[in-house]
């Protein structure tokens, strides 16, 4: 019976048409920039400033360098295997161990959920700011100070709204992403503009840009590495672009130039934003609350109406991040269930909408749990970075292992030293010696533990009911079963 099922599924896969190649260089560039921009820089700038003080730009610069080096490994692999499965596919080709492939896919899924939870907290903080703008500036009333409990409730409600949108069925089109990318980019460019404006008005203190201010129990080196591990959250997103490989014209030629260009653009914006932030707001003040860039805008241009609309822009930016990540997480979970490495119930879809409703409810429940139990943006964002740094470590190793495998088309080849340096750098940033909070490891282990339990349940079901092994029948189709 299992042999027939496998054959049928293989035949279906052969008959299934490939994805339409609709993306050229410009659309791909906008997709990459839009995927990287978002919650990270809007949410963690203040947390990074807490660790290093005025040199808040340095961790972002180091994070950019590590991401750039790792991007070379991704470029070699995505041009060598231009399929929409990403890190899990590379691990499967490199090691051929189905359980390792599963762990990597589940880690990527968990990073999407922790990222969405981070975005939800940032959304709630900016919503509070927007409510106060409406009450005080537009209606002439008094400002309100929401309690942490109410902020949590707002964040949970936001995730539930995202789930409803996901259940209804969202075709995340590239053109819709362009609009949201422009909104995100506008917000960050406004911060940079405010910085230049404040500088011409004598309001910026550039002397703070070179001032280290670390905790007494941390050396400068440890403080910088801790801050870098947090700042890395702002650089993630570029790895999602490999999932568009099957929809890009000539990916082997287009991807290298466009991915490196996109990373460079976002890296430059992040450094300018962080310099502007610390020049206008002292590190101690910048590190308070969940909406640091709003403080920057209000400090740099108090007489301009920019501060009144900035919370709204920030809300769009983090909402886009949350929606993309929750869509990705539910789709990955659905794909793994369809391949019978997770309980089949997670692969059920709504008859009319054809949306994976059980996977959506499961990922939403995990996000709500993270928001209510963990709560803090620093812990959620740090866990996202921790999970993806682990994934990036494996990808760099895969790049080296797969050098011996040849393909029948030309592809990008990274200088051998870069995957080595990238793997070592990512592995170092994963370790506890960076000063990373223990809570982040706990959250990551709990999430991965949930995946292992689900895998074990599926293993028992497969052996007892179907007399089959638990493995990926089509590793190149993990994203969509």
Coordinates of C-alpha atoms in Angstrom, one line a residue:
X1 CA 0.0 0.0 0.0
X2 CA 2.8 2.4 0.9
X3 CA 4.6 1.7 -2.4
X4 CA 1.5 2.6 -4.4
X5 CA 1.0 5.8 -2.4
X6 CA 4.6 6.8 -3.0
X7 CA 4.4 6.1 -6.7
X8 CA 1.2 8.0 -7.0
X9 CA 2.7 11.0 -5.3
X10 CA 5.8 10.9 -7.5
X11 CA 3.7 10.7 -10.6
X12 CA 1.7 13.7 -9.4
X13 CA 4.9 15.6 -8.8
X14 CA 6.0 14.9 -12.4
X15 CA 2.7 16.0 -13.9
X16 CA 2.7 19.2 -11.7
X17 CA 3.7 22.2 -13.8
X18 CA 6.7 24.3 -12.7
X19 CA 6.4 27.7 -11.3
X20 CA 6.1 30.6 -13.8
X21 CA 9.3 32.7 -14.1
X22 CA 8.0 36.2 -13.7
X23 CA 10.7 38.0 -11.8
X24 CA 13.4 40.0 -13.4
X25 CA 16.3 41.8 -11.7
X26 CA 14.3 44.9 -10.6
X27 CA 11.5 42.9 -9.0
X28 CA 13.9 40.5 -7.4
X29 CA 15.9 43.5 -5.9
X30 CA 12.7 45.0 -4.5
X31 CA 11.7 41.6 -3.0
X32 CA 15.1 41.1 -1.3
X33 CA 15.2 44.7 0.1
X34 CA 11.6 44.4 1.3
X35 CA 12.2 41.0 2.9
X36 CA 15.2 42.3 4.9
X37 CA 13.8 45.7 5.9
X38 CA 11.1 45.5 8.5
X39 CA 10.8 44.7 12.2
X40 CA 14.5 44.3 12.9
X41 CA 15.8 47.8 12.6
X42 CA 12.4 49.2 13.8
X43 CA 12.5 47.1 17.0
X44 CA 16.0 46.2 18.1
X45 CA 18.0 49.5 17.7
X46 CA 17.3 50.4 21.3
X47 CA 18.2 46.9 22.6
X48 CA 21.5 47.1 20.7
X49 CA 22.2 50.5 22.2
X50 CA 21.8 49.1 25.7
X51 CA 24.7 46.8 25.1
X52 CA 27.3 49.1 23.4
X53 CA 26.1 52.7 23.9
X54 CA 27.0 55.1 21.2
X55 CA 28.7 52.7 18.8
X56 CA 25.3 51.2 18.1
X57 CA 26.2 51.2 14.4
X58 CA 29.1 48.8 14.9
X59 CA 27.1 45.7 15.7
X60 CA 24.8 46.4 12.6
X61 CA 28.0 46.7 10.5
X62 CA 29.4 43.4 11.8
X63 CA 26.1 41.7 11.3
X64 CA 26.0 42.9 7.8
X65 CA 29.5 41.6 7.1
X66 CA 28.5 38.1 8.5
X67 CA 25.3 38.1 6.5
X68 CA 27.2 39.1 3.3
X69 CA 29.7 36.3 3.7
X70 CA 27.0 33.8 4.3
X71 CA 25.1 35.2 1.3
X72 CA 28.0 33.9 -0.9
X73 CA 27.3 30.4 0.2
X74 CA 23.6 30.8 -0.5
X75 CA 24.5 32.2 -3.9
X76 CA 26.6 29.2 -4.8
X77 CA 23.9 26.8 -3.6
X78 CA 20.8 28.5 -5.1
X79 CA 22.5 28.9 -8.5
X80 CA 23.6 25.3 -8.4
X81 CA 20.2 24.0 -7.2
X82 CA 17.6 26.6 -8.4
X83 CA 14.7 25.1 -6.5
X84 CA 12.4 26.6 -4.0
X85 CA 13.3 24.6 -0.9
X86 CA 16.3 26.5 0.6
X87 CA 18.5 25.4 3.5
X88 CA 16.7 22.1 4.2
X89 CA 17.3 21.0 0.6
X90 CA 21.0 21.9 0.8
X91 CA 21.3 19.9 4.0
X92 CA 19.6 16.9 2.5
X93 CA 21.8 16.9 -0.5
X94 CA 24.9 17.4 1.6
X95 CA 24.2 14.8 4.4
X96 CA 21.3 12.7 3.2
X97 CA 19.9 12.3 6.7
X98 CA 16.1 12.9 6.8
X99 CA 16.0 13.7 10.5
X100 CA 18.7 16.4 10.0
X101 CA 16.7 17.8 7.0
X102 CA 13.6 17.9 9.2
X103 CA 15.4 19.7 12.1
X104 CA 16.7 22.4 9.7
X105 CA 13.3 22.9 8.1
X106 CA 11.6 23.0 11.5
X107 CA 14.2 25.5 12.8
X108 CA 13.5 27.8 9.8
X109 CA 9.7 27.5 10.6
X110 CA 10.3 28.4 14.3
X111 CA 12.4 31.4 13.3
X112 CA 9.4 32.7 11.3
X113 CA 7.1 32.3 14.3
X114 CA 9.5 34.1 16.7
X115 CA 10.0 36.8 14.1
X116 CA 6.3 37.3 13.8
X117 CA 5.9 37.4 17.6
X118 CA 8.6 40.1 17.7
X119 CA 6.7 42.0 15.1
X120 CA 3.5 41.7 17.0
X121 CA 5.1 43.3 20.1
X122 CA 6.5 46.1 18.0
X123 CA 3.1 46.6 16.3
X124 CA 1.4 46.9 19.7
X125 CA 4.0 49.5 20.8
X126 CA 3.5 51.6 17.7
X127 CA -0.3 51.3 17.9
X128 CA -0.1 52.7 21.4
X129 CA 2.0 55.6 20.0
X130 CA -0.5 56.2 17.2
X131 CA -3.4 56.2 19.6
X132 CA -1.7 58.9 21.7
X133 CA -1.0 61.0 18.5
X134 CA -4.7 60.8 17.7
X135 CA -5.8 61.6 21.2
X136 CA -3.4 64.4 22.0
X137 CA -2.5 66.0 18.7
X138 CA -5.7 65.5 16.7
X139 CA -8.5 65.4 19.4
X140 CA -6.8 67.5 22.1
X141 CA -7.2 64.8 24.8
X142 CA -4.7 63.4 27.3
X143 CA -2.2 60.7 26.4
X144 CA -2.7 57.2 27.7
X145 CA -0.1 54.9 29.1
X146 CA -0.9 51.3 28.4
X147 CA 0.1 48.7 30.8
X148 CA 2.4 45.8 29.7
X149 CA -0.6 43.5 30.1
X150 CA -2.7 45.5 27.6
X151 CA 0.3 45.7 25.2
X152 CA 0.4 41.9 25.3
X153 CA -3.3 41.7 24.6
X154 CA -2.9 44.0 21.6
X155 CA 0.0 41.9 20.3
X156 CA -2.1 38.7 20.7
X157 CA -5.0 40.3 18.9
X158 CA -2.7 41.4 16.1
X159 CA -1.5 37.8 15.6
X160 CA -5.1 36.5 15.6
X161 CA -5.9 39.0 12.8
X162 CA -2.9 37.8 10.8
X163 CA -4.3 34.2 11.3
X164 CA -7.7 35.3 9.9
X165 CA -6.1 36.9 6.9
X166 CA -4.0 33.7 6.4
X167 CA -7.1 31.5 6.7
X168 CA -8.9 33.5 4.2
X169 CA -6.1 33.0 1.7
X170 CA -3.4 35.5 0.9
X171 CA -1.7 35.3 -2.5
X172 CA 1.5 37.1 -1.5
X173 CA 2.1 38.8 -4.8
X174 CA 5.4 40.5 -5.7
X175 CA 3.6 43.7 -6.6
X176 CA 1.9 43.9 -3.2
X177 CA 5.3 43.4 -1.7
X178 CA 6.6 46.4 -3.7
X179 CA 4.0 48.7 -2.1
X180 CA 4.8 47.5 1.4
X181 CA 8.6 47.7 0.7
X182 CA 8.2 51.4 -0.3
X183 CA 6.3 52.1 3.0
X184 CA 9.1 50.4 5.0
X185 CA 11.8 52.2 3.1
X186 CA 10.1 55.5 3.4
X187 CA 10.0 55.2 7.2
X188 CA 13.8 54.5 7.4
X189 CA 14.6 57.3 4.9
X190 CA 12.5 59.7 7.0
X191 CA 14.7 58.8 10.0
X192 CA 17.8 59.6 8.0
X193 CA 16.2 62.8 6.7
X194 CA 15.4 63.8 10.3
X195 CA 19.0 63.2 11.2
X196 CA 20.3 65.6 8.5
X197 CA 17.7 68.1 9.4
X198 CA 18.6 68.0 13.1
X199 CA 22.3 68.3 12.2
X200 CA 21.7 71.5 10.3
X201 CA 19.7 72.8 13.3
X202 CA 22.5 72.0 15.7
X203 CA 20.4 69.3 17.5
X204 CA 22.6 66.3 16.7
X205 CA 25.4 65.2 19.0
X206 CA 27.8 63.2 16.7
X207 CA 30.3 62.8 19.6
X208 CA 28.1 60.0 21.0
X209 CA 28.7 57.9 17.8
X210 CA 32.1 56.8 19.0
X211 CA 31.4 56.4 22.7
X212 CA 31.3 52.8 24.2
X213 CA 29.0 52.4 27.1
X214 CA 28.9 48.7 28.3
X215 CA 27.7 47.0 31.4
X216 CA 30.3 46.7 34.2
X217 CA 30.4 43.0 34.0
X218 CA 31.1 42.9 30.2
X219 CA 34.2 43.7 28.2
X220 CA 33.9 45.7 25.1
X221 CA 34.5 42.6 23.0
X222 CA 31.7 40.6 24.7
X223 CA 29.4 43.6 24.6
X224 CA 29.9 44.0 20.9
X225 CA 29.4 40.3 20.1
X226 CA 26.2 40.2 22.3
X227 CA 24.9 43.3 20.4
X228 CA 25.9 41.8 17.1
X229 CA 23.9 38.6 17.8
X230 CA 20.9 40.9 18.5
X231 CA 21.5 43.1 15.5
X232 CA 21.7 40.1 13.2
X233 CA 17.9 39.9 13.5
X234 CA 17.7 43.0 11.4
X235 CA 19.7 41.3 8.6
X236 CA 17.7 38.1 8.2
X237 CA 15.3 37.8 5.4
X238 CA 17.7 37.6 2.4
X239 CA 17.7 33.8 2.8
X240 CA 14.0 33.8 1.9
X241 CA 14.8 35.0 -1.6
X242 CA 16.2 31.5 -2.5
X243 CA 12.5 30.3 -2.3
X244 CA 11.9 32.5 -5.4
X245 CA 14.5 30.7 -7.5
X246 CA 12.0 28.9 -9.6
X247 CA 10.2 32.2 -10.5
X248 CA 13.3 34.2 -11.6
X249 CA 14.5 34.5 -15.2
X250 CA 18.0 33.0 -15.5
X251 CA 18.6 32.7 -11.7
X252 CA 22.2 31.5 -12.1
X253 CA 23.1 34.8 -13.7
X254 CA 20.7 37.2 -11.9
X255 CA 20.9 36.1 -8.3
X256 CA 24.6 37.0 -7.4
X257 CA 24.5 40.6 -8.5
X258 CA 21.0 41.3 -7.2
X259 CA 21.4 39.6 -3.8
X260 CA 24.7 41.4 -3.1
X261 CA 23.2 44.7 -4.2
X262 CA 20.1 44.2 -2.0
X263 CA 22.2 43.4 1.0
X264 CA 24.5 46.4 0.5
X265 CA 21.5 48.8 0.2
X266 CA 20.0 47.6 3.4
X267 CA 23.3 47.5 5.2
X268 CA 24.0 51.1 4.3
X269 CA 20.5 52.2 5.4
X270 CA 20.9 50.4 8.7
X271 CA 24.2 52.0 9.5
X272 CA 22.9 55.5 8.7
X273 CA 19.7 54.9 10.7
X274 CA 21.7 53.7 13.7
X275 CA 24.1 56.6 13.6
X276 CA 21.2 59.0 13.3
X277 CA 19.4 57.3 16.2
X278 CA 22.3 57.7 18.7
X279 CA 23.2 61.2 17.5
X280 CA 19.7 62.4 18.4
X281 CA 18.8 60.2 21.4
X282 CA 21.2 59.1 24.3
X283 CA 21.7 55.3 24.5
X284 CA 20.0 54.9 27.8
X285 CA 16.8 56.6 26.6
X286 CA 16.9 54.9 23.2
X287 CA 17.0 51.5 25.0
X288 CA 13.7 52.1 26.8
X289 CA 10.4 50.9 25.3
X290 CA 9.6 49.0 22.1
X291 CA 9.5 51.9 19.5
X292 CA 13.0 53.4 19.5
X293 CA 12.9 55.1 16.1
X294 CA 9.8 57.0 17.1
X295 CA 11.9 58.7 19.8
X296 CA 14.5 59.5 17.2
X297 CA 12.0 61.2 14.9
X298 CA 10.4 63.2 17.8
X299 CA 13.8 64.3 19.1
X300 CA 15.1 65.4 15.7
X301 CA 12.1 67.1 14.3
X302 CA 9.6 68.0 17.1
X303 CA 8.1 70.8 15.1
X304 CA 7.5 68.7 11.9
X305 CA 4.5 66.4 11.5
X306 CA 6.7 63.5 10.7
X307 CA 6.4 62.1 14.3
X308 CA 2.6 62.0 13.9
X309 CA 2.7 59.6 11.0
X310 CA 5.8 57.6 11.8
X311 CA 4.0 55.1 14.2
X312 CA 1.6 54.3 11.3
X313 CA 4.5 53.7 8.9
X314 CA 6.2 51.5 11.5
X315 CA 2.9 49.5 12.0
X316 CA 2.8 48.8 8.2
X317 CA 6.5 47.7 8.3
X318 CA 6.2 45.2 11.1
X319 CA 2.8 44.0 9.9
X320 CA 4.3 43.0 6.6
X321 CA 7.1 41.1 8.4
X322 CA 4.5 39.3 10.6
X323 CA 2.3 38.3 7.7
X324 CA 5.2 37.1 5.5
X325 CA 6.7 35.0 8.4
X326 CA 3.4 33.5 9.5
X327 CA 2.6 32.5 5.9
X328 CA 6.0 31.0 5.5
X329 CA 5.7 29.1 8.9
X330 CA 2.3 27.6 8.1
X331 CA 3.3 26.7 4.6
X332 CA 6.4 24.9 5.8
X333 CA 4.5 23.0 8.5
X334 CA 1.9 22.1 5.9
X335 CA 4.6 20.9 3.5
X336 CA 6.2 18.7 6.1
X337 CA 2.8 17.2 7.1
X338 CA 2.1 16.4 3.4
X339 CA 5.4 14.6 3.2
X340 CA 4.4 12.6 6.3
X341 CA 7.3 13.7 8.5
X342 CA 4.8 15.5 10.8
X343 CA 1.3 14.4 11.8
X344 CA -1.0 14.3 8.7
X345 CA -3.6 16.4 10.5
X346 CA -1.3 19.4 10.1
X347 CA -1.8 19.0 6.3
X348 CA -5.6 19.5 6.3
X349 CA -6.9 22.4 4.2
X350 CA -10.2 24.3 4.2
X351 CA -12.4 22.9 1.4
X352 CA -13.3 26.3 -0.1
X353 CA -10.3 28.4 0.6
X354 CA -7.7 25.7 0.2
X355 CA -5.7 27.1 3.1
X356 CA -3.9 24.9 5.6
X357 CA -6.1 25.7 8.5
X358 CA -4.7 23.3 11.1
X359 CA -1.1 24.4 10.3
X360 CA -2.2 28.1 10.6
X361 CA -3.9 27.4 13.9
X362 CA -0.9 25.5 15.3
X363 CA 1.6 28.2 14.3
X364 CA -0.7 30.9 15.6
X365 CA -0.9 29.1 19.0
X366 CA 2.9 29.0 19.2
X367 CA 3.1 32.7 18.4
X368 CA 0.5 33.6 21.1
X369 CA 2.4 31.4 23.6
X370 CA 5.7 33.2 22.8
X371 CA 4.0 36.7 23.1
X372 CA 2.4 35.9 26.5
X373 CA 5.2 33.8 28.1
X374 CA 8.4 35.4 26.6
X375 CA 7.1 38.8 25.8
X376 CA 10.2 41.0 25.4
X377 CA 11.3 42.0 22.0
X378 CA 15.0 41.4 22.9
X379 CA 14.3 37.8 23.8
X380 CA 12.1 37.1 20.8
X381 CA 14.3 38.8 18.3
X382 CA 17.4 37.2 19.8
X383 CA 15.8 33.8 19.5
X384 CA 15.1 34.4 15.8
X385 CA 18.7 35.4 15.2
X386 CA 19.9 32.4 17.3
X387 CA 17.8 29.9 15.2
X388 CA 18.9 31.4 11.9
X389 CA 22.5 31.7 12.8
X390 CA 22.4 27.9 13.5
X391 CA 20.8 27.4 10.1
X392 CA 23.4 29.6 8.4
X393 CA 26.2 27.7 10.1
X394 CA 24.9 24.5 8.4
X395 CA 24.4 26.2 5.1
X396 CA 28.1 27.3 5.0
X397 CA 29.2 23.8 5.8
X398 CA 26.8 22.4 3.1
X399 CA 28.5 24.8 0.6
X400 CA 31.8 23.2 1.2
X401 CA 30.5 19.6 1.3
X402 CA 28.6 19.9 -2.0
X403 CA 31.7 21.2 -3.8
X404 CA 32.4 17.6 -4.9
X405 CA 29.0 17.4 -6.6
X406 CA 28.8 18.6 -10.2
X407 CA 25.8 19.9 -12.1
X408 CA 25.3 20.3 -15.9
X409 CA 24.9 24.1 -15.9
X410 CA 27.1 27.1 -15.0
X411 CA 26.7 28.5 -11.5
X412 CA 28.2 31.0 -9.1
X413 CA 31.1 29.7 -7.0
X414 CA 32.1 31.5 -3.8
X415 CA 35.8 31.9 -2.9
X416 CA 36.6 28.8 -0.7
X417 CA 37.6 31.0 2.3
X418 CA 34.2 32.7 2.6
X419 CA 32.1 29.6 3.6
X420 CA 34.8 28.7 6.1
X421 CA 34.8 32.2 7.6
X422 CA 31.0 32.4 7.4
X423 CA 30.6 29.1 9.1
X424 CA 33.0 29.9 11.9
X425 CA 31.5 33.4 12.4
X426 CA 27.9 32.1 12.6
X427 CA 28.9 29.2 14.9
X428 CA 30.6 31.7 17.2
X429 CA 27.6 34.0 17.4
X430 CA 25.4 31.0 18.3
X431 CA 27.5 30.2 21.4
X432 CA 26.9 31.3 25.0
X433 CA 30.3 33.0 25.1
X434 CA 28.8 35.9 23.2
X435 CA 26.9 36.8 26.3
X436 CA 23.6 35.8 24.8
X437 CA 20.8 35.5 27.3
X438 CA 20.0 31.9 28.5
X439 CA 16.3 32.6 27.9
X440 CA 16.9 32.6 24.1
X441 CA 18.4 29.1 24.2
X442 CA 15.5 27.9 26.4
X443 CA 12.9 29.2 24.0
X444 CA 14.8 27.8 21.0
X445 CA 15.1 24.3 22.6
X446 CA 11.5 24.3 23.6
X447 CA 10.4 25.0 20.1
X448 CA 12.7 22.5 18.5
X449 CA 11.6 20.0 21.2
X450 CA 8.0 20.4 20.1
X451 CA 9.1 19.5 16.6
X452 CA 11.0 16.4 17.8
X453 CA 8.0 15.2 19.7
X454 CA 5.8 15.7 16.6
X455 CA 8.3 13.8 14.5
X456 CA 8.3 10.9 17.0
X457 CA 4.5 10.8 17.0
X458 CA 4.6 10.7 13.2
X459 CA 7.3 8.0 13.3
X460 CA 5.1 5.8 15.5
X461 CA 2.0 6.4 13.4
X462 CA 3.8 5.6 10.1
X463 CA 5.3 2.4 11.5
X464 CA 2.1 1.2 13.2
X465 CA -0.5 2.1 10.7
X466 CA 1.2 2.3 7.3
X467 CA 4.4 0.2 7.8
X468 CA 6.5 2.9 6.2
X469 CA 9.5 4.9 7.1
X470 CA 9.4 8.5 8.1
X471 CA 11.3 10.4 5.4
X472 CA 11.1 13.1 2.8
X473 CA 9.8 11.7 -0.4
X474 CA 10.5 15.0 -2.3
X475 CA 13.0 17.1 -0.4
X476 CA 12.9 19.8 -3.1
X477 CA 9.2 20.4 -2.4
X478 CA 9.4 20.8 1.4
X479 CA 7.9 24.3 1.1
X480 CA 4.6 23.1 -0.4
X481 CA 4.4 19.4 0.1

